[in-house]
Coordinates of N, CA and C in Angstrom, one line a residue:
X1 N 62.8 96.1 118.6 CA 63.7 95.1 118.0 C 65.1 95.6 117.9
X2 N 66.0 94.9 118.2 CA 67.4 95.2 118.2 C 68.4 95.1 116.7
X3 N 68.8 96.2 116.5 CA 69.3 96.1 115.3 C 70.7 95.3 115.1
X4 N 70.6 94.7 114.0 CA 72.0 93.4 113.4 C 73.1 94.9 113.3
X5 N 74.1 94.6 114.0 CA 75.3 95.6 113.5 C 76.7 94.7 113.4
X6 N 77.5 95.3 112.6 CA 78.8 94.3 112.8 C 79.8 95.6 113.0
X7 N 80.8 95.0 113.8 CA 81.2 96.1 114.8 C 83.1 96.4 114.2
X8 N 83.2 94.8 113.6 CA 84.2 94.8 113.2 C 85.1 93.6 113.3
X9 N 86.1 93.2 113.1 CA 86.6 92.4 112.7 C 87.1 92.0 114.2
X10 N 86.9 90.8 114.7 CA 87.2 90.3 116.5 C 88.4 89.5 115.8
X11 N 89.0 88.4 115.4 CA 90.2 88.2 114.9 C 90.4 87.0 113.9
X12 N 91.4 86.8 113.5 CA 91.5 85.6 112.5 C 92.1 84.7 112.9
X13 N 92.1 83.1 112.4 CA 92.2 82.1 113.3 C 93.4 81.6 112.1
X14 N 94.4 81.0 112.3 CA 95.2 80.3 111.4 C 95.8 78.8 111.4
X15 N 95.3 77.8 110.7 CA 96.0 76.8 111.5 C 97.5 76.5 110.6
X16 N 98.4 75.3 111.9 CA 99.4 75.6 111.0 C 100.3 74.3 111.9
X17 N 101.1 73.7 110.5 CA 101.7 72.3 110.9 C 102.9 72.5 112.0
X18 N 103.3 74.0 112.3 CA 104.6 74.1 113.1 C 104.2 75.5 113.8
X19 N 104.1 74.9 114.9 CA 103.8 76.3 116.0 C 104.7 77.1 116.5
X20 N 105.8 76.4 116.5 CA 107.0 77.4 117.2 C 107.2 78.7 115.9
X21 N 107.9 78.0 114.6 CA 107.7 78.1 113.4 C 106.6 79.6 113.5
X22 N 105.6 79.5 113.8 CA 104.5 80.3 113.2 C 104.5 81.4 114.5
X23 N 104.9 80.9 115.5 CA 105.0 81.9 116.8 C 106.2 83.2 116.5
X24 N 107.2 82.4 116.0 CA 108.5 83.1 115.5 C 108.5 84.2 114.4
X25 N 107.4 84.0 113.6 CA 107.0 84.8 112.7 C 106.4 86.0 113.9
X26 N 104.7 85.9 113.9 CA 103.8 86.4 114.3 C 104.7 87.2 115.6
X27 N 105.8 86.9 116.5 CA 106.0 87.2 117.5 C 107.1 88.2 117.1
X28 N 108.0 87.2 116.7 CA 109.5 88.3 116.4 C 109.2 88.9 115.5
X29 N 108.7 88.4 114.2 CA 109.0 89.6 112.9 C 107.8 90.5 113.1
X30 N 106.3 90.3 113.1 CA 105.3 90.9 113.2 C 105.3 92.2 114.5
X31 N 105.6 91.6 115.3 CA 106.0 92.4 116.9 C 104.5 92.0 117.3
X32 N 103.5 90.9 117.3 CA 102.6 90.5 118.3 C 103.0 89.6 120.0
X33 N 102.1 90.1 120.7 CA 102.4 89.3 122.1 C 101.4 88.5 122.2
X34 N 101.8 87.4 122.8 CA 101.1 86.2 123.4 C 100.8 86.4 124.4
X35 N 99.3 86.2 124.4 CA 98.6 86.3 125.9 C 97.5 85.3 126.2
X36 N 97.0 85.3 127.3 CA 96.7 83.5 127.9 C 95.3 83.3 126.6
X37 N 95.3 82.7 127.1 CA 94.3 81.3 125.6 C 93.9 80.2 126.6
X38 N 92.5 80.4 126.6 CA 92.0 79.4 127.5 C 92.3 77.4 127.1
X39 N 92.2 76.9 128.1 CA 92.8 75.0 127.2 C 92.0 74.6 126.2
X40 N 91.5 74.6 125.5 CA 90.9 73.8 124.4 C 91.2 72.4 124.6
X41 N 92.1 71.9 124.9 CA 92.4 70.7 124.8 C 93.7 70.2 123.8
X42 N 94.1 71.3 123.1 CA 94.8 70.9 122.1 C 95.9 72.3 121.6
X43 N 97.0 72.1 120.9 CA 97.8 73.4 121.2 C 97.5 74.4 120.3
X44 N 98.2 75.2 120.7 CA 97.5 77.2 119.9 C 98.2 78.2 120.8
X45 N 97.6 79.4 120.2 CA 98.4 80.4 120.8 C 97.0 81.6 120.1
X46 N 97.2 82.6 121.3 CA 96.3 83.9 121.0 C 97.7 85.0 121.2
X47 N 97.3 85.4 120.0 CA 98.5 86.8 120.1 C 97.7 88.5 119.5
X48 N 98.1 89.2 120.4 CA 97.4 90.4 120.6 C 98.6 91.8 120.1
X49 N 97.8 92.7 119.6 CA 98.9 94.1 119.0 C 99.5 94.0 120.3
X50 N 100.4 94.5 120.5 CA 101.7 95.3 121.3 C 101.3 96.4 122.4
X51 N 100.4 97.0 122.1 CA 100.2 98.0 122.9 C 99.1 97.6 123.9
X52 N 99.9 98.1 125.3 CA 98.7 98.1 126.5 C 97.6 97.5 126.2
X53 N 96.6 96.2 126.4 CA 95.3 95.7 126.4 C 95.2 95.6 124.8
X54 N 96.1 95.7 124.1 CA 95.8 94.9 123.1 C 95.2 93.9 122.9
X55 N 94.0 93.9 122.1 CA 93.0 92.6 121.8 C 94.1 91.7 121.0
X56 N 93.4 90.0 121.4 CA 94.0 88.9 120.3 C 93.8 89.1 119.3
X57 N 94.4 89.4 118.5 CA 93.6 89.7 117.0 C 94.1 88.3 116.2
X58 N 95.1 87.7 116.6 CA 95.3 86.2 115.8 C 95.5 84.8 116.4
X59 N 94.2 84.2 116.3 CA 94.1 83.0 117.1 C 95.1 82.1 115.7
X60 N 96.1 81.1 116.7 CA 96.8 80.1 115.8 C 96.2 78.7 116.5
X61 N 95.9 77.6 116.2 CA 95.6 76.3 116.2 C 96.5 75.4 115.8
X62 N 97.1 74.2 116.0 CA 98.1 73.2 115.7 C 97.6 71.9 116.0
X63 N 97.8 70.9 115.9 CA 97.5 69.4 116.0 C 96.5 68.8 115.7
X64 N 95.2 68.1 116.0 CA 94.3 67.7 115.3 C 93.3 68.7 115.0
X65 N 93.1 69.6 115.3 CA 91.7 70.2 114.8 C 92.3 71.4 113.6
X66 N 93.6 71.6 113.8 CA 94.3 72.6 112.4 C 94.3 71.2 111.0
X67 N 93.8 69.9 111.2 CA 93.9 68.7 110.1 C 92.9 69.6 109.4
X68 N 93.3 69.4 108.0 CA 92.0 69.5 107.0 C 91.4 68.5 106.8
X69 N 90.4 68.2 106.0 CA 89.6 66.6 105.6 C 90.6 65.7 104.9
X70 N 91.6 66.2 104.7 CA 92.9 65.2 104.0 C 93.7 64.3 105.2
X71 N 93.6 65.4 106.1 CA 95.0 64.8 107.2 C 95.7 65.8 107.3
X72 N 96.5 66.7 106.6 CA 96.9 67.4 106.3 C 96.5 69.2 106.3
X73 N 97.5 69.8 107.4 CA 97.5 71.2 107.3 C 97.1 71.4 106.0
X74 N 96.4 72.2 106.1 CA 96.0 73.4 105.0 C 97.0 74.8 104.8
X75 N 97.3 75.2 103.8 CA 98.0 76.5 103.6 C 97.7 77.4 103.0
X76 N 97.9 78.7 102.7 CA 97.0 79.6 102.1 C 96.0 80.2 102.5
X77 N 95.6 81.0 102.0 CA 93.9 81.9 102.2 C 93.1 81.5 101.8
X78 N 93.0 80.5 101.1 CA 92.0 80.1 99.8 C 91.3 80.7 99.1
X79 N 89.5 81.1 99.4 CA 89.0 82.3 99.1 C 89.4 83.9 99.2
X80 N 90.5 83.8 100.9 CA 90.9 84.6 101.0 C 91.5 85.3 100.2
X81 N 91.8 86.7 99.8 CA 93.4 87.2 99.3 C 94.2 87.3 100.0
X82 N 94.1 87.9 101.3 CA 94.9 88.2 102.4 C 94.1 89.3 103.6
X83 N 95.0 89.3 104.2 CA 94.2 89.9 105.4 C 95.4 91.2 106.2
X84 N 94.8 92.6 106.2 CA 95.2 93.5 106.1 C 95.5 93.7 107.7
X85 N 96.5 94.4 107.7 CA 96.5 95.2 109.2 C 96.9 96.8 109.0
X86 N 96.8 97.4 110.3 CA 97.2 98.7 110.2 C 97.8 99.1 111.4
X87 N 99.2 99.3 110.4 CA 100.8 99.4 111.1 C 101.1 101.0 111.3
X88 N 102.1 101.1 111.6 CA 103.6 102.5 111.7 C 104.5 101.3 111.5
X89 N 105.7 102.5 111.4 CA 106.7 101.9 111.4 C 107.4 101.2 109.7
X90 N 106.9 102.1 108.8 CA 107.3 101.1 107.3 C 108.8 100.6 107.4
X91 N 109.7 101.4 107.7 CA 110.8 101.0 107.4 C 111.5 99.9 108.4
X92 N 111.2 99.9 109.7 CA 111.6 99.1 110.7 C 110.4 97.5 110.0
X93 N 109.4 97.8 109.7 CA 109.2 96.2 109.3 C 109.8 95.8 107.9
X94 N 110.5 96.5 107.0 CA 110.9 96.3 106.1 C 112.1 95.6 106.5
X95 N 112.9 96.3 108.1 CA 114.2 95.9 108.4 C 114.0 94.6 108.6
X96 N 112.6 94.6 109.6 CA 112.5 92.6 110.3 C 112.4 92.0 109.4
X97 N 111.8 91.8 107.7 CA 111.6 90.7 106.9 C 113.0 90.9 106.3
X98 N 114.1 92.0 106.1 CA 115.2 91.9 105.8 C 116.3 90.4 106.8
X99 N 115.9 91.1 108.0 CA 116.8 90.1 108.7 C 116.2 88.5 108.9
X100 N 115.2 88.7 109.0 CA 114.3 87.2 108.6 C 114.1 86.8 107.9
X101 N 114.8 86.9 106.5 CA 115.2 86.5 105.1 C 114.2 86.6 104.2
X102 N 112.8 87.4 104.4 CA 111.2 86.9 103.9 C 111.3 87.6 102.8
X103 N 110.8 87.3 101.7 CA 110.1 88.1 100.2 C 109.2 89.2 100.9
X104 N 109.0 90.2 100.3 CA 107.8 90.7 100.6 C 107.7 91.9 99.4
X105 N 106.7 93.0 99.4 CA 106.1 93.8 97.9 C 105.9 94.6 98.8
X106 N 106.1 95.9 97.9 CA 105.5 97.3 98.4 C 104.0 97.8 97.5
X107 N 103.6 98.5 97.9 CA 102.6 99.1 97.7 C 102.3 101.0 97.9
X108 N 101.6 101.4 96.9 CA 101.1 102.7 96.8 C 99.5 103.1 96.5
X109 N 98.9 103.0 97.2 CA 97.7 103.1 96.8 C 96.9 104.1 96.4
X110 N 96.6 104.1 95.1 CA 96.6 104.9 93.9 C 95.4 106.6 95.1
X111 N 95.9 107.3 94.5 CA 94.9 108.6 95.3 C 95.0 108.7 96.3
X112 N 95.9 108.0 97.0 CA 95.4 108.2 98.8 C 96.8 108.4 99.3
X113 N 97.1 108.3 100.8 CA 98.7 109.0 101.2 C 98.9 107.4 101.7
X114 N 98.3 106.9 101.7 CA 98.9 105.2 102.4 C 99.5 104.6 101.2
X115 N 100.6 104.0 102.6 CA 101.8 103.0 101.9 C 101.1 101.5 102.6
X116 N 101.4 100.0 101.9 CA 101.4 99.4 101.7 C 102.8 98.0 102.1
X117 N 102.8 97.2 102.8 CA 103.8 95.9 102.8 C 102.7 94.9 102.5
X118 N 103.2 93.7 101.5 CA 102.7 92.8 101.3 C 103.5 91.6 102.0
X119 N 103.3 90.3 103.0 CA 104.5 89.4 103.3 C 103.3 88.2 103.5
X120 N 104.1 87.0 103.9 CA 102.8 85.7 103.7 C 103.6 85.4 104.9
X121 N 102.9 84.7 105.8 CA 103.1 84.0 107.6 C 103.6 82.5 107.1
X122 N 103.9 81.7 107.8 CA 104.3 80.6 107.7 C 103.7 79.5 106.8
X123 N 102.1 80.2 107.2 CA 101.5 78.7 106.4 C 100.5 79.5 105.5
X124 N 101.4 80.4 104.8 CA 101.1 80.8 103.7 C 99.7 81.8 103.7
X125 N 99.3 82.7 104.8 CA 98.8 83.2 104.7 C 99.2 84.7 104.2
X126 N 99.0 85.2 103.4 CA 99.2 86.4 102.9 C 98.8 87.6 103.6
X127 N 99.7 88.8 103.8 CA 99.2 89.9 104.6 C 99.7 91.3 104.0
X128 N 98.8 91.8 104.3 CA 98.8 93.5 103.7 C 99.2 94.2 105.0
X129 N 100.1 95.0 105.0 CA 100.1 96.2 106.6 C 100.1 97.4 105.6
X130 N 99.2 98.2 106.1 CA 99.0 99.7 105.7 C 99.4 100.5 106.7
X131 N 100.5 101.6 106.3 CA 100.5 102.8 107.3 C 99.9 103.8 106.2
X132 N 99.9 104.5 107.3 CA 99.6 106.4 106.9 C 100.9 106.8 106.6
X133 N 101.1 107.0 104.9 CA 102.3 107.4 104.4 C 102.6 109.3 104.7
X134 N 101.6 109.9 105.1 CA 102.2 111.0 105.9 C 102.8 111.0 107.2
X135 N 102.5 110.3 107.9 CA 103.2 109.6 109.0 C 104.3 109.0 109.0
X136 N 105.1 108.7 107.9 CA 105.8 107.9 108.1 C 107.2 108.5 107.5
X137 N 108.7 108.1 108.4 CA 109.4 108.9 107.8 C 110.1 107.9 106.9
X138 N 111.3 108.7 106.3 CA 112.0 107.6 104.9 C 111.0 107.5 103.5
X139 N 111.8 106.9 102.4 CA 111.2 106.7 101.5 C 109.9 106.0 101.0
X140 N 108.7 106.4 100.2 CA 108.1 106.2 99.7 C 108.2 104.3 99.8
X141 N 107.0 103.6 99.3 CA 107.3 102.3 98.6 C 107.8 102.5 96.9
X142 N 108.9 101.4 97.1 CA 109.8 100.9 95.9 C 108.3 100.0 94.8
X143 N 108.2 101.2 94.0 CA 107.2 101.0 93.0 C 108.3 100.3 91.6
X144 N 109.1 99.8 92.1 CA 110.0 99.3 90.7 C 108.8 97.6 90.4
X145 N 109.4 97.5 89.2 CA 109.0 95.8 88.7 C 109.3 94.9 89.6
X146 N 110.5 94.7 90.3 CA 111.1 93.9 91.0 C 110.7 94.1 92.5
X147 N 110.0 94.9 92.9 CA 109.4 95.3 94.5 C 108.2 95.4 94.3
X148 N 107.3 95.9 93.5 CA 105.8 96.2 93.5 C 105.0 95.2 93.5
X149 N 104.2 95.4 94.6 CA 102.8 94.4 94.7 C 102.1 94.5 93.7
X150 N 101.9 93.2 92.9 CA 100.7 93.1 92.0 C 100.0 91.8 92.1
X151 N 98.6 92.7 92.5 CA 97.7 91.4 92.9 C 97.3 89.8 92.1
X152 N 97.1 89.1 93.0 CA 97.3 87.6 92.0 C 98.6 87.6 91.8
X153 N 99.7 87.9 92.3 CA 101.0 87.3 91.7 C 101.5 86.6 93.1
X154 N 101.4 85.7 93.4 CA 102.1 84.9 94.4 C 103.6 84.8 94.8
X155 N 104.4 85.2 95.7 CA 105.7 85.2 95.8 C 105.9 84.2 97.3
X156 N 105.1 83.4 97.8 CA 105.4 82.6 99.0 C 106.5 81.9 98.7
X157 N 107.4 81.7 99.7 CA 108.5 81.1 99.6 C 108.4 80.4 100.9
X158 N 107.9 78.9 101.4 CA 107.7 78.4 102.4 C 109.8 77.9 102.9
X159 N 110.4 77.7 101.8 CA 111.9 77.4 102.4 C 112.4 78.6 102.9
X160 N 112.5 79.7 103.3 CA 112.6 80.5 104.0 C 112.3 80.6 105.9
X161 N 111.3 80.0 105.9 CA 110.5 80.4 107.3 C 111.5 79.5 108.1
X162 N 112.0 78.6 108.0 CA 112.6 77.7 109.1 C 113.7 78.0 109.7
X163 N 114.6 79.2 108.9 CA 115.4 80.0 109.4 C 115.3 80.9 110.9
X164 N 113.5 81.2 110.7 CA 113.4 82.0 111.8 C 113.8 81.8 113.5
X165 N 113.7 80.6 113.4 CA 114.5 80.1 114.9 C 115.8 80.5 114.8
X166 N 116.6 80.3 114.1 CA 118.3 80.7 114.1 C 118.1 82.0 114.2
X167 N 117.3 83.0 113.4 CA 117.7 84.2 113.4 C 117.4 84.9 114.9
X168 N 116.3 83.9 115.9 CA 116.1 84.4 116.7 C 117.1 84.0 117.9
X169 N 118.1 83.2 117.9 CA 118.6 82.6 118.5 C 120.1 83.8 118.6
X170 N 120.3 84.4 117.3 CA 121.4 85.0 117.0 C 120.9 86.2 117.4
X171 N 120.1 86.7 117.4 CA 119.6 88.0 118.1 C 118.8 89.1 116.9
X172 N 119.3 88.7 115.8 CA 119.0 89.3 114.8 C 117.0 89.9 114.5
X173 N 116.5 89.1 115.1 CA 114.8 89.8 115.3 C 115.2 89.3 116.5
X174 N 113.7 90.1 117.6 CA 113.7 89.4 118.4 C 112.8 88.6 119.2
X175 N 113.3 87.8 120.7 CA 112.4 86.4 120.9 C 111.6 87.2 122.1
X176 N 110.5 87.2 121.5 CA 109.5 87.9 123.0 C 108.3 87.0 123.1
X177 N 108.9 85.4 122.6 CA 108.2 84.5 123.4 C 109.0 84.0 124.9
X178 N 110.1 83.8 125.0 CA 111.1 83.6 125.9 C 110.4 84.4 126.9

């Protein structure tokens, strides 16, 4: 008999009322690449980590099958809290949500040497990136009131995101869907 194992996490699917919008995130600010996605029939995008044969780790969906039973995009995680990745680079993604105007939280995770970014994607999905804070050079996360992640506290700010085409246009992140 073959034993049930789970191996790990293959990727997360997000749907979302504005695909450029959500490409602009995930592509410029995140640093993921888009790579082919078989036709379904309907539009999306599979975007994979950065490095050589990086797996898709985030399937996006748009137009009829991203409808919820309302008609209407869905936003949020729902049950979810958020969904974590594991980064380098703390200070340089602090730079891209600086210049892509985004809210985001720091984090310290009590006993351990990992640092923490908390930021939410277009349609409001919430994300955790963890580095290895021995790894990492520059300051600590800003554990002030006004910067620190605290769970259950919502900071999405959906009027923000629409900027991200301008900022990619002006060079300020950049366009590595082009």
């Amino acid at each position: 008999m073959t034993s049930a194992i789970t191996h790990g996490l293959f990727h997360l699917a997000i749907k979302t009322a504005d695909l450029p919008r959500t490409l602009a995130f995930w592509v410029g600010v995140m640093g993921l690449r888009e790579v082919a996605r078989p036709d379904f029939g309907y539009p999306g995008a599979w975007l994979a980590c950065g490095h050589p044969g990086g797996q898709a780790i985030v399937h996006v969906y748009a137009g009829g099958p991203a409808l919820g039973d309302s008609g209407h995009v869905p936003s949020g995680t729902g049950a979810i809290d958020h969904v974590s990745l594991s980064c380098s680079g703390y200070h340089a993604h602090i730079a891209r949500f600086r210049a892509a105007g985004l809210a985001w939280r720091e984090f310290l995770v009590p006993g351990t040497t990992l640092w923490q970014l908390f930021v939410y994607d277009p349609s409001g999905v919430q994300l955790e990136l963890t580095f290895e804070g021995a790894a990492e050079d520059g300051a600590p996360p800003d554990m002030s009131p006004a910067r620190s992640y605290r769970a259950g506290r919502s900071f999405f700010d959906p009027s923000c995101y629409p900027a991200l085409s301008i900022l990619q246009r002006s060079g300020a992140i950049p366009d590595e869907t082009a």
